[in-house]
XYZ file of C-alpha atoms in Angstrom:
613
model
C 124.853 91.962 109.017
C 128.733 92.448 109.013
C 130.509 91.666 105.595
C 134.142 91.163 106.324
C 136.236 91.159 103.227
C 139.925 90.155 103.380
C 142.634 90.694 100.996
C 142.549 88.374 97.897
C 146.007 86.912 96.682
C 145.639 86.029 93.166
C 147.562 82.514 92.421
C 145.977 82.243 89.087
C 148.453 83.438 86.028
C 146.904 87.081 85.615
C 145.139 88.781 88.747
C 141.643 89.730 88.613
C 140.591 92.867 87.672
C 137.763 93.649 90.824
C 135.873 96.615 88.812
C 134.070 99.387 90.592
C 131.245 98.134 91.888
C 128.754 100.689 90.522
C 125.403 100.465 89.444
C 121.312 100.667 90.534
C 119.224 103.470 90.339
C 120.900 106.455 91.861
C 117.205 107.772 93.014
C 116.644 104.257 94.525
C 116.798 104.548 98.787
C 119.125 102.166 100.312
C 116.959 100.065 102.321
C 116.940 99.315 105.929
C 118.062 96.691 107.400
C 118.642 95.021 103.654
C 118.992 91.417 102.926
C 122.180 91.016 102.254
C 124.435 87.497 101.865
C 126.485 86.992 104.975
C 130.276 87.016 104.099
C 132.422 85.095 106.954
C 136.288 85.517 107.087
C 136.538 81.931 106.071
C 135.065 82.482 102.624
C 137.693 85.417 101.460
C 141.503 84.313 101.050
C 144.050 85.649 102.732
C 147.692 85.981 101.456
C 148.921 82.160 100.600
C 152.970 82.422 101.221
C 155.109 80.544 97.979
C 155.268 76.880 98.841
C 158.600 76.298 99.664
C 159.631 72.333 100.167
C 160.244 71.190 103.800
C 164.489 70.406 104.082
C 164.518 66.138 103.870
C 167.921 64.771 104.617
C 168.616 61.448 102.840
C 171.703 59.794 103.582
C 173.250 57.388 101.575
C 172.062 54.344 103.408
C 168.255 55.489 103.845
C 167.428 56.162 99.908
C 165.242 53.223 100.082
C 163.356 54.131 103.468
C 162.990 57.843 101.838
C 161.347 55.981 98.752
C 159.165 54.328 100.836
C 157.948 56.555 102.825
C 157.465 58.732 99.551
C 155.531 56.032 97.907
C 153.592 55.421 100.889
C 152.856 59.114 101.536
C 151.491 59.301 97.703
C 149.286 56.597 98.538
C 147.666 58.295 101.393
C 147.373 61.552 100.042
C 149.809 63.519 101.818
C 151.359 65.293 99.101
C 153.105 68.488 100.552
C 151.962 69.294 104.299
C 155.856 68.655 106.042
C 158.690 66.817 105.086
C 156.834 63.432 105.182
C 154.746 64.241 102.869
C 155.585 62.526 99.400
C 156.488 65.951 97.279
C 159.106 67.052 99.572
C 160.150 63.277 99.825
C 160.463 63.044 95.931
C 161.866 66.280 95.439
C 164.897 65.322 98.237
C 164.851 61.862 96.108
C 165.046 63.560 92.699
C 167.887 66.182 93.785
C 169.947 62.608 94.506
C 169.503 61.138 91.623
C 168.437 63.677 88.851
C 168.342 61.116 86.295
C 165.838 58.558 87.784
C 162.983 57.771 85.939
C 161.198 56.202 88.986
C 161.476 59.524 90.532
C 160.435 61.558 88.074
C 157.388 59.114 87.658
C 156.692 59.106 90.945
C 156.629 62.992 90.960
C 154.627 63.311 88.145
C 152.167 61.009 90.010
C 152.171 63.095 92.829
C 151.806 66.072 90.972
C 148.900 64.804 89.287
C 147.501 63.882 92.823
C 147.671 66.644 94.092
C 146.168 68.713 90.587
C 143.309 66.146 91.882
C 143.042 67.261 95.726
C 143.500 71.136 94.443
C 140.196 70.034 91.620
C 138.263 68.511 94.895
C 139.017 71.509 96.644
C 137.494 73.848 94.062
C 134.425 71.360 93.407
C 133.820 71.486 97.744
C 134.082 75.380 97.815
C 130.007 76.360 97.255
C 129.758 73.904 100.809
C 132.871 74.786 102.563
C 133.991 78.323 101.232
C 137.348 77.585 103.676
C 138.505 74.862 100.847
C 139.170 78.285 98.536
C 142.540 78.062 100.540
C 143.190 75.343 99.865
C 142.966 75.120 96.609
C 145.327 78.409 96.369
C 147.757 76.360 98.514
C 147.469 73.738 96.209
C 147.543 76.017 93.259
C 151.571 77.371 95.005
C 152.893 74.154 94.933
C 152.034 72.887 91.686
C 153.397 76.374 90.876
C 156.305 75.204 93.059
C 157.070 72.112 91.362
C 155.908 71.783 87.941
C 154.999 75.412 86.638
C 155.135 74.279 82.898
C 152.958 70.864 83.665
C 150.244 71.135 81.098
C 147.864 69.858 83.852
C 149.305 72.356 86.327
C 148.817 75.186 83.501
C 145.512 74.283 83.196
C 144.671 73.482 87.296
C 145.669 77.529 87.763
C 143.684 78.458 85.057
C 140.409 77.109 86.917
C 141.736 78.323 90.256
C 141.923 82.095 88.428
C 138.460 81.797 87.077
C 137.382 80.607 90.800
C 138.956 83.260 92.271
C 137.562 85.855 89.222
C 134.636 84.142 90.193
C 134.846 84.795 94.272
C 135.904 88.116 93.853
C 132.918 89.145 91.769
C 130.577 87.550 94.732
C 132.345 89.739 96.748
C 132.112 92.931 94.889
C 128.303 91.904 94.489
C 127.818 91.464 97.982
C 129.377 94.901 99.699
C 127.409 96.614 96.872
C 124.406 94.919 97.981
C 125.094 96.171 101.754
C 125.435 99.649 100.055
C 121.883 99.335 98.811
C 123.736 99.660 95.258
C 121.152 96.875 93.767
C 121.954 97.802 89.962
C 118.475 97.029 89.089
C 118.490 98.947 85.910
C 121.502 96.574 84.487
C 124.252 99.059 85.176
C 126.409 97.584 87.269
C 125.444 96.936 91.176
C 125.530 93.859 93.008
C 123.026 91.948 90.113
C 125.790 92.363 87.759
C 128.576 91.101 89.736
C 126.739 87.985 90.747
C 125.529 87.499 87.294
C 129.445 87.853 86.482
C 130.268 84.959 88.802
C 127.701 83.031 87.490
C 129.406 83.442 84.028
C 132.556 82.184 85.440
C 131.048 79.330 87.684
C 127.396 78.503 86.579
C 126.716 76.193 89.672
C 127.865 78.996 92.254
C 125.675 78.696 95.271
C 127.342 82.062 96.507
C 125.601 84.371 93.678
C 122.344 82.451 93.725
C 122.500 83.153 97.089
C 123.445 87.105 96.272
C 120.537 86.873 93.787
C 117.807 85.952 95.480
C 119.123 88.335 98.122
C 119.047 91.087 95.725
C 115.362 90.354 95.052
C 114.539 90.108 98.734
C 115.837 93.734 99.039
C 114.248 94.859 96.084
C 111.168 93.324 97.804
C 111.900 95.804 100.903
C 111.783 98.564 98.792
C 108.481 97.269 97.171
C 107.013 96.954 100.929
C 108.499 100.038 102.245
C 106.771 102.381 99.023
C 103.773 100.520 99.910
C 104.517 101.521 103.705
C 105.009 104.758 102.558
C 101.275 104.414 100.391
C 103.008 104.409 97.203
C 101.613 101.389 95.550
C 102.316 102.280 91.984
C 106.419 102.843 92.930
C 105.926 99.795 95.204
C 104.655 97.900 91.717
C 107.811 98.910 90.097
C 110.165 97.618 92.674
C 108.362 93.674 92.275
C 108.596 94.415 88.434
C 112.474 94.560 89.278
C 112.653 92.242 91.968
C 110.696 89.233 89.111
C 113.212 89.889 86.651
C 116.489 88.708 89.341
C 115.117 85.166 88.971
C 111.999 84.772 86.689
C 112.188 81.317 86.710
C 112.511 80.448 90.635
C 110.612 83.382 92.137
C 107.250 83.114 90.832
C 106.055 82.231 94.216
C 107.835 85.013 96.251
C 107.110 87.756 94.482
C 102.960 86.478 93.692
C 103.570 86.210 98.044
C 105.081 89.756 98.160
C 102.507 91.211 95.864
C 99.920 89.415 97.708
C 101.096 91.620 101.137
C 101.288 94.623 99.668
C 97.916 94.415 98.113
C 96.321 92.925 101.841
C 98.217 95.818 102.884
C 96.740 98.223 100.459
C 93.728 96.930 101.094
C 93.551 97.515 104.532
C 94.678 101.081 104.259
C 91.445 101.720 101.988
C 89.322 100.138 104.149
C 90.353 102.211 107.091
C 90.583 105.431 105.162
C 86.768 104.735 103.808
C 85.756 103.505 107.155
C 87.457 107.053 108.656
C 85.662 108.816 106.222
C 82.422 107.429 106.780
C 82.844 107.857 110.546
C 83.666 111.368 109.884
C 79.990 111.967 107.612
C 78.289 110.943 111.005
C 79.233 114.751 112.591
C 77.736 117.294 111.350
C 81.641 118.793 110.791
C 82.908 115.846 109.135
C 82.687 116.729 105.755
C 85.325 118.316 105.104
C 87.769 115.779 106.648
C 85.860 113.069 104.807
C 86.874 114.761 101.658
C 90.877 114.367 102.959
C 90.042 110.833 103.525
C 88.555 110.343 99.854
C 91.221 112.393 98.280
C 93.845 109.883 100.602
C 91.971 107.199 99.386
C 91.804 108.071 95.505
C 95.724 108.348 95.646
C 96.143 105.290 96.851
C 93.269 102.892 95.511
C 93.455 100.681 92.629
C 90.741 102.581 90.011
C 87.675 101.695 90.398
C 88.052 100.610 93.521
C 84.531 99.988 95.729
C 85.485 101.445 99.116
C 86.494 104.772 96.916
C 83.360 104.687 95.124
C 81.487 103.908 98.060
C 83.129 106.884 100.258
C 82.191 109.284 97.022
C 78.549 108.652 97.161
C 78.646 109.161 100.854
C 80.403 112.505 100.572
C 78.362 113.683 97.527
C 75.052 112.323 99.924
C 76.362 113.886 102.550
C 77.477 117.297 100.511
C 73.563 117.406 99.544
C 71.571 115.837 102.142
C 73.370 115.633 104.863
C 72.772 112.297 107.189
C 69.949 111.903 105.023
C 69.042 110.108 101.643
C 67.195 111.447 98.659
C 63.276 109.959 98.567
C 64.424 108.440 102.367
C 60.943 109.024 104.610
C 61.218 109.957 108.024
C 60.003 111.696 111.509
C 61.722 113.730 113.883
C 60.653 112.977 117.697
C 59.128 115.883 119.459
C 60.161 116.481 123.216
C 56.502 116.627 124.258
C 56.226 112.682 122.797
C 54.873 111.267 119.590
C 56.537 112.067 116.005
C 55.902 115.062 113.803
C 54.882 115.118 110.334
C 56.432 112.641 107.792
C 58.567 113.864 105.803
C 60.532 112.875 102.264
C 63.697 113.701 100.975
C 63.677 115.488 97.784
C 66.682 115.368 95.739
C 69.093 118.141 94.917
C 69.048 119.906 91.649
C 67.701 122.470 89.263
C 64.737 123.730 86.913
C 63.003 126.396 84.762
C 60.749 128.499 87.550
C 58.448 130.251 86.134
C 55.526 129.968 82.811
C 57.251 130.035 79.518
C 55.945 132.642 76.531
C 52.787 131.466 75.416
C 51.796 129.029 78.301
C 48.071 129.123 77.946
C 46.209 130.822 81.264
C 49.630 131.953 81.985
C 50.228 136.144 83.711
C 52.818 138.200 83.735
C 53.480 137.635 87.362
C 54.912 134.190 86.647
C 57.563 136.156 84.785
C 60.239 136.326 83.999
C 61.369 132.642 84.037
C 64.721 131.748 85.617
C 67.029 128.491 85.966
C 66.889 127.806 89.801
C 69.874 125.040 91.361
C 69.215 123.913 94.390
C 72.654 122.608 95.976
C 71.189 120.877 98.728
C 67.886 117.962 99.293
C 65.135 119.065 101.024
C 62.850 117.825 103.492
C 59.268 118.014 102.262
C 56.184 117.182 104.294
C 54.612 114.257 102.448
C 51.460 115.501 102.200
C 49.506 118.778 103.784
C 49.237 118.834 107.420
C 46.374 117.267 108.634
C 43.406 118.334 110.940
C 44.722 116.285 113.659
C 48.385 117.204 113.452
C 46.984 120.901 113.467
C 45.228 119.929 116.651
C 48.265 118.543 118.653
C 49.809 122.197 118.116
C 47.036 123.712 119.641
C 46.608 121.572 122.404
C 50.047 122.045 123.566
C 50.361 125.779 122.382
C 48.343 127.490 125.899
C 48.874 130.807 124.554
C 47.802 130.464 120.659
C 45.062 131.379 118.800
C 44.281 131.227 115.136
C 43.491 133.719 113.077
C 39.740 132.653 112.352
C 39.090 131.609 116.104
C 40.460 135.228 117.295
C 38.123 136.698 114.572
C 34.970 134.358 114.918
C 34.497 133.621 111.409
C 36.032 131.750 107.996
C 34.835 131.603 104.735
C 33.213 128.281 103.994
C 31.618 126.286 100.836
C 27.716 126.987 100.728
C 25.964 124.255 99.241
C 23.339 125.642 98.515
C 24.540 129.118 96.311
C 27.718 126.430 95.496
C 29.894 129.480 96.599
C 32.245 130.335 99.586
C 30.689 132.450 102.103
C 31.449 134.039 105.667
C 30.214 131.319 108.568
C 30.809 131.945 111.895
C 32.554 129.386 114.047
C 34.589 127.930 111.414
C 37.956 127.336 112.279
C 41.208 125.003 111.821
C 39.130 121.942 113.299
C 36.333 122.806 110.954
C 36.153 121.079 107.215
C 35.493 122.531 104.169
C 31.575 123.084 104.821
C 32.578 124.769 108.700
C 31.214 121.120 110.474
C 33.557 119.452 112.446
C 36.945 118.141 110.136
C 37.816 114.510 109.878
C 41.220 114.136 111.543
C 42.651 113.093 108.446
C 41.676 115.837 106.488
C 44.482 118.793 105.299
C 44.020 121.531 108.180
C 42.162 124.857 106.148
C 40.580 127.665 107.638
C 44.085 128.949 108.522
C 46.232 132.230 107.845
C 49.798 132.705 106.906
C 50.617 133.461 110.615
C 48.795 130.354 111.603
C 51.162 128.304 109.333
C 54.359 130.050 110.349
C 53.459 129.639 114.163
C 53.254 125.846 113.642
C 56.535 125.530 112.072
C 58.257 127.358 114.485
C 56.340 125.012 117.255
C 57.795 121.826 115.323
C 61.329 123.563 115.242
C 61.302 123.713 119.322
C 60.362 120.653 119.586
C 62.313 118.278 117.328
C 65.587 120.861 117.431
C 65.342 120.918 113.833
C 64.428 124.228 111.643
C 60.807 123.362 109.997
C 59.355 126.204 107.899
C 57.281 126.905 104.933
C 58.599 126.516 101.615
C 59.940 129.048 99.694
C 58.328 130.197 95.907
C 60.919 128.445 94.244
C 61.190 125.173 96.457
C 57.864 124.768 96.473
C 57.529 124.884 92.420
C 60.148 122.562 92.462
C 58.652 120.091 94.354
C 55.373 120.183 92.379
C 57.072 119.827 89.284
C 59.273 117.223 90.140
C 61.227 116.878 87.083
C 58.516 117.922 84.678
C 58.439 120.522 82.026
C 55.354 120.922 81.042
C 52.412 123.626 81.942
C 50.842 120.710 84.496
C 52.703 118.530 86.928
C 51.928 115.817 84.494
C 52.730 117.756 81.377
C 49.517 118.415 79.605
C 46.235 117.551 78.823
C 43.835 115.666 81.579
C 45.342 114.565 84.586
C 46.075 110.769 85.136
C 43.379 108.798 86.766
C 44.280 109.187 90.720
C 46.094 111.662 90.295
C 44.859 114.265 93.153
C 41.767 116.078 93.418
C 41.578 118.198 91.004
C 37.974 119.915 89.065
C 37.223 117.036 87.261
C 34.299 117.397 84.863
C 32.882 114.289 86.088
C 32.863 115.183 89.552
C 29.719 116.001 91.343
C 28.274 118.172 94.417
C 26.423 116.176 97.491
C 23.451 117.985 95.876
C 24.747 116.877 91.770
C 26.187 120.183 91.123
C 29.414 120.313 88.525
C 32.065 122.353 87.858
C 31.632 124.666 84.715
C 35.289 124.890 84.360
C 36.849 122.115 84.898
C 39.350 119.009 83.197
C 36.857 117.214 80.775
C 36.752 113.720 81.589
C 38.447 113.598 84.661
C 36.924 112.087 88.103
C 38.310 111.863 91.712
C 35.308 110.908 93.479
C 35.621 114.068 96.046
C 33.943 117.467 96.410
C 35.997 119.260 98.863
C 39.395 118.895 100.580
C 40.148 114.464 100.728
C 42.039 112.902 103.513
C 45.777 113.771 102.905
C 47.526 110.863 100.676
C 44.541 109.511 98.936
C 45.977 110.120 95.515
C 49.158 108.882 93.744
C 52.125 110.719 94.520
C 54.640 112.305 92.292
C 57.703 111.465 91.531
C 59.344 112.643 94.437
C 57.347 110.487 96.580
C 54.815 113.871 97.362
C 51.057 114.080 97.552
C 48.421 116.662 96.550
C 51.151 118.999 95.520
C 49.138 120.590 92.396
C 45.777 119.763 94.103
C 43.371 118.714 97.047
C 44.177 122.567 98.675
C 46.102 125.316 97.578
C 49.158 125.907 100.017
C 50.609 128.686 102.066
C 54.604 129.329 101.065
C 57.031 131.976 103.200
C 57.282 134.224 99.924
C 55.753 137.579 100.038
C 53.828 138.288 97.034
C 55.467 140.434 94.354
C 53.937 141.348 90.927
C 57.020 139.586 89.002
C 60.076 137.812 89.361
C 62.168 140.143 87.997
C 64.374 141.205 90.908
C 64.010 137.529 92.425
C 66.608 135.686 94.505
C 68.564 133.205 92.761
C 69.085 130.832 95.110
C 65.955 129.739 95.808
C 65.409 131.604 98.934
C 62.070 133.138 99.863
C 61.383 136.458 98.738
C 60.291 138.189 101.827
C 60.072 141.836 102.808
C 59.352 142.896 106.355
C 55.598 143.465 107.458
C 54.205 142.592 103.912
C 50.553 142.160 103.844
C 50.315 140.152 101.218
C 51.675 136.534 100.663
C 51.878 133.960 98.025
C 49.891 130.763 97.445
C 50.854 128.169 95.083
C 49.305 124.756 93.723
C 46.094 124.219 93.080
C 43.121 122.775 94.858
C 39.533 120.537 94.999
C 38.021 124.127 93.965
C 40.649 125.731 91.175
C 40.403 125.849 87.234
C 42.551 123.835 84.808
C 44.275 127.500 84.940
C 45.513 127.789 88.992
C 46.406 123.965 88.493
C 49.067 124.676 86.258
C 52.954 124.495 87.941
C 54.057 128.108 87.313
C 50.381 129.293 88.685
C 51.127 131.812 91.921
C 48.162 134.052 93.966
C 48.685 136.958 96.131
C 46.298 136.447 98.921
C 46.417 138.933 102.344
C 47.984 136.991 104.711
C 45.370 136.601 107.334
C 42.709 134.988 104.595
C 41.221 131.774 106.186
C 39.245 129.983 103.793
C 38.146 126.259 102.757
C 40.658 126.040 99.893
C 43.969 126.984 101.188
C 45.946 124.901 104.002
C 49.870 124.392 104.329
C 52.945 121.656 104.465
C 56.207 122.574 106.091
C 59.586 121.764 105.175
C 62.714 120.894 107.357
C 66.033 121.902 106.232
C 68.672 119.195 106.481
């Protein structure tokens, strides 16, 4: 909006001194498009001439008509416009008769009338800014007629602190359009309408120039928090309350309330961007520019920021997936595979400690293991019939104990494992015909291996056996101690473990076994019978030992770090961990490892896969 500003004749006694203006933050941007208070040529004065008195001729036969006319001109209020008006009229009057008392009375009245009209004039100028004029016209003929009139004295003294008072509106206002706000108190439009305020208290003009001051410092609030600076865009409504602390309560609680919708809103989208991006499988690191967006511009604490976190740090270790989450992956041939559970991310202690009773060198040395990223770990062992469904659709496999006619299978009678021909993955722990929901046994390394690459062709994902270490892991499950469950007997339901209360079909016991303890089975149970550990796994430390992708090595001593299986190319030999229905207290315990040839099929080992995710 235009400001036009026209030269300012002072008629007061002393003229105005206009001061330069200066003041605001000099690091403060002027806004665009800023409020400012709309100055119209009719509100600035322009040069008032000297009043000069309109020539009257009076001849000597029409003093009493001039007289009046004067008088009647006084009566109406026309004072000084033309030679009809009563000033002129008395002045022509006076210069007549110098010495007339009615005169001089009479022009004393009119003087005083027209102090009145000039005192109107100033009172009507915060509605009609044109009446400035005319007081200043009014102000040059009082000047004109009575300079030394007390009343007169004191009628230019007002006009002067008007026009102090107009001039510092004026000042305020072009330093407004400037963007010179002077928000800090040094100078700037605030202090020039503050000024006029000092000189005129009820001046509508710098209320006006106030509350446009606050409107712009408003802007600037809005534009930082345009620009996502919400803590600058705090600082400008700071400012902008102190203009008018009394009337602006309401505007700036309104502005505030914007600027936090709008802050608001901005989160929102930058979580719901981020979360969008965690749903591709290259989306996290553009999530992370989102969060770190987000954090810069969030109020602490903020929910969508600590929501968006626990997403990324989700996503950083488990991908799509969430830790003790249960699922299946379809497989392209129909049905689901194997369930499987979430494991969270983390570290532990691999390895028997010095002095762990029944513990070997080759579960030595120990080492601190971090896993970065979850796990998916089959829920339980893979059963007979899941086992089954491989072979069926595999046309050109053959396991190891089929190809080779035999297995080695519990004997009742002797209570040992023997050689039986036929036995094979459909068999059960005796070589009769399995229960489909029995763990699969009678099955080599190879055997395992092939069924984990058959589940990774047909769900797209990468299934495999665990490694050493994530396997240990997974047993342990947060514990410590030389057993899953620390020490001593194992909790009732537990898993099938030797208990000394167990019994054969024909009442044989175990001679080494946990005193006390019963599971009510003798051989392999259906998979998930028993509790499961804290990571939502069953049969981990018992019901059969387990196949892992480690090859066997006397030690740990020249172990991988990260976790990974330790394999070497061609080895004979791999490792079996956790224990089973026929192991000691000893092979029960977490750090327990075996190095069995890697085509063994027997009763007492069987597998569970893992999916990376």
């Amino acid at each position: 909006m235009a400001i036009a500003l026209l030269a300012l004749s002072a008629c007061g006694r002393e003229a105005a001194s206009p001061g330069d203006g200066k003041g605001g933050d000099a690091a403060s941007p002027a806004p665009a498009h800023a409020p400012v208070v709309t100055v119209s040529a009719d509100q600035a004065v322009s040069p008032v001439d000297p009043w000069k008195a309109p020539a009257v001729e009076i001849g000597d036969d029409g003093v009493e008509d001039a007289r009046a006319k004067a008088d009647a001109a006084l009566a109406s209020g026309n004072l000084y416009r033309d030679a009809d008006s009563a000033i002129p009229l008395y002045l022509a009057l006076r210069a007549r008769a110098p010495d007339d008392t009615g005169v001089a009375k009479a022009l004393d009245a009119s003087v005083e009338a027209l102090v009145g009209q000039g005192d109107a004039a100033l009172a009507a100028i915060d509605g009609e800014p044109l009446k400035l004029r005319e007081a200043h016209e009014v102000g040059m003929v009082a000047r004109s007629v009575a300079p030394e009139a007390p009343a007169v004295v004191a009628y230019l003294d007002r006009l002067d602190v008007m026009d102090r008072a107009q001039q510092a509106n004026r000042l305020g206002e072009t330093a407004l359009a400037d963007g010179r706000i002077g928000e800090e108190g040094e100078g700037g439009a605030l202090a020039k309408f503050h000024e006029a305020l000092e000189l005129h208290p009820d001046d509508v003009r710098a209320r006006q120039g106030l509350a446009a001051a606050e409107s712009a410092l408003i802007r600037r609030a809005e534009q930082a928090a345009e620009s996502n600076d919400y803590a600058g865009a705090a600082g400008w409504l700071a400012k902008a309350a102190r203009v008018r602390p009394e009337q602006a309560l309401g505007t700036i609680e309104h502005a505030r309330g914007r600027i936090d919708a709008l802050r608001a809103a901005r989160v929102g989208d930058l979580r719901d961007r981020g979360v969008a991006a965690l749903s591709r499988e290259d989306g996290l690191d553009e999530a992370r520019e989102h969060l770190a967006e987000l954090l810069r511009i969030a109020p602490k604490g903020d929910p969508a920021a600590v929501e968006l976190r626990e997403r990324i740090e989700l996503a950083t270790h488990y991908g799509l997936f969430r830790p003790g989450q249960v699922f299946t992956d379809a497989m392209k041939n129909g049905g689901r595979g194997p369930q499987m559970v979430v494991i969270p991310h983390g570290a532990f202690t691999m390895g028997a400690p010095e002095g762990e009773a029944g513990a070997t060198d080759a579960e030595r040395p120990t080492r601190n293991i971090r896993f970065e990223r979850g796990l998916a770990v089959g829920r339980t062992e893979v059963s007979v019939a899941e086992f089954r469904r491989f072979m069926e659709a595999s046309a050109h496999f053959e396991a190891r104990a089929s190809r080779r006619g035999y297995s080695t299978a519990y004997d009742e009678r002797s209570g040992n494992l023997v050689r039986r021909s036929g036995v094979g993955p459909q068999s059960d722990y005796t070589g009769q015909p399995a229960d489909d929901a029995l763990p699969v046994i009678h099955v080599s390394a190879s055997d395992a291996d092939a069924y984990a690459r058959w589940l990774t062709e047909q769900t797209g994902h990468t299934y495999r056996l665990a490694s050493e270490a994530e396997f240990e892991y997974a047993l342990r499950a947060g514990g410590t101690g030389p057993y899953p469950w620390g020490t001593g007997t194992p909790p009732a339901g537990s898993g099938n473990y030797t208990g000394g209360r167990d019994a054969s079909p024909s009442g044989r016991r175990w001679r080494n076994a946990f005193k006390g303890y019963a599971d009510q089975a003798w051989g392999p149970a259906p998979v998930g019978r028993y509790a499961a550990n804290a990571f939502g796994l069953h049969d981990m430390a018992g019901n059969v030992s387990e196949w892992v992708a480690d090859c066997w090595h006397d030690n740990y001593r020249r172990a991988p770090r990260d976790g990974h299986a330790w394999v070497n190319p061609g080895c004979r030999n791999r490792v079996v961990r956790g224990g089973a229905w026929a192991s000691s207290p000893e092979q029960t315990r977490s750090a327990w490892r075996l190095s069995v040839q890697k085509d063994t099929t027997n009763a007492r080992v069987g597998f569970r896969v893992v999916r990376e995710i």
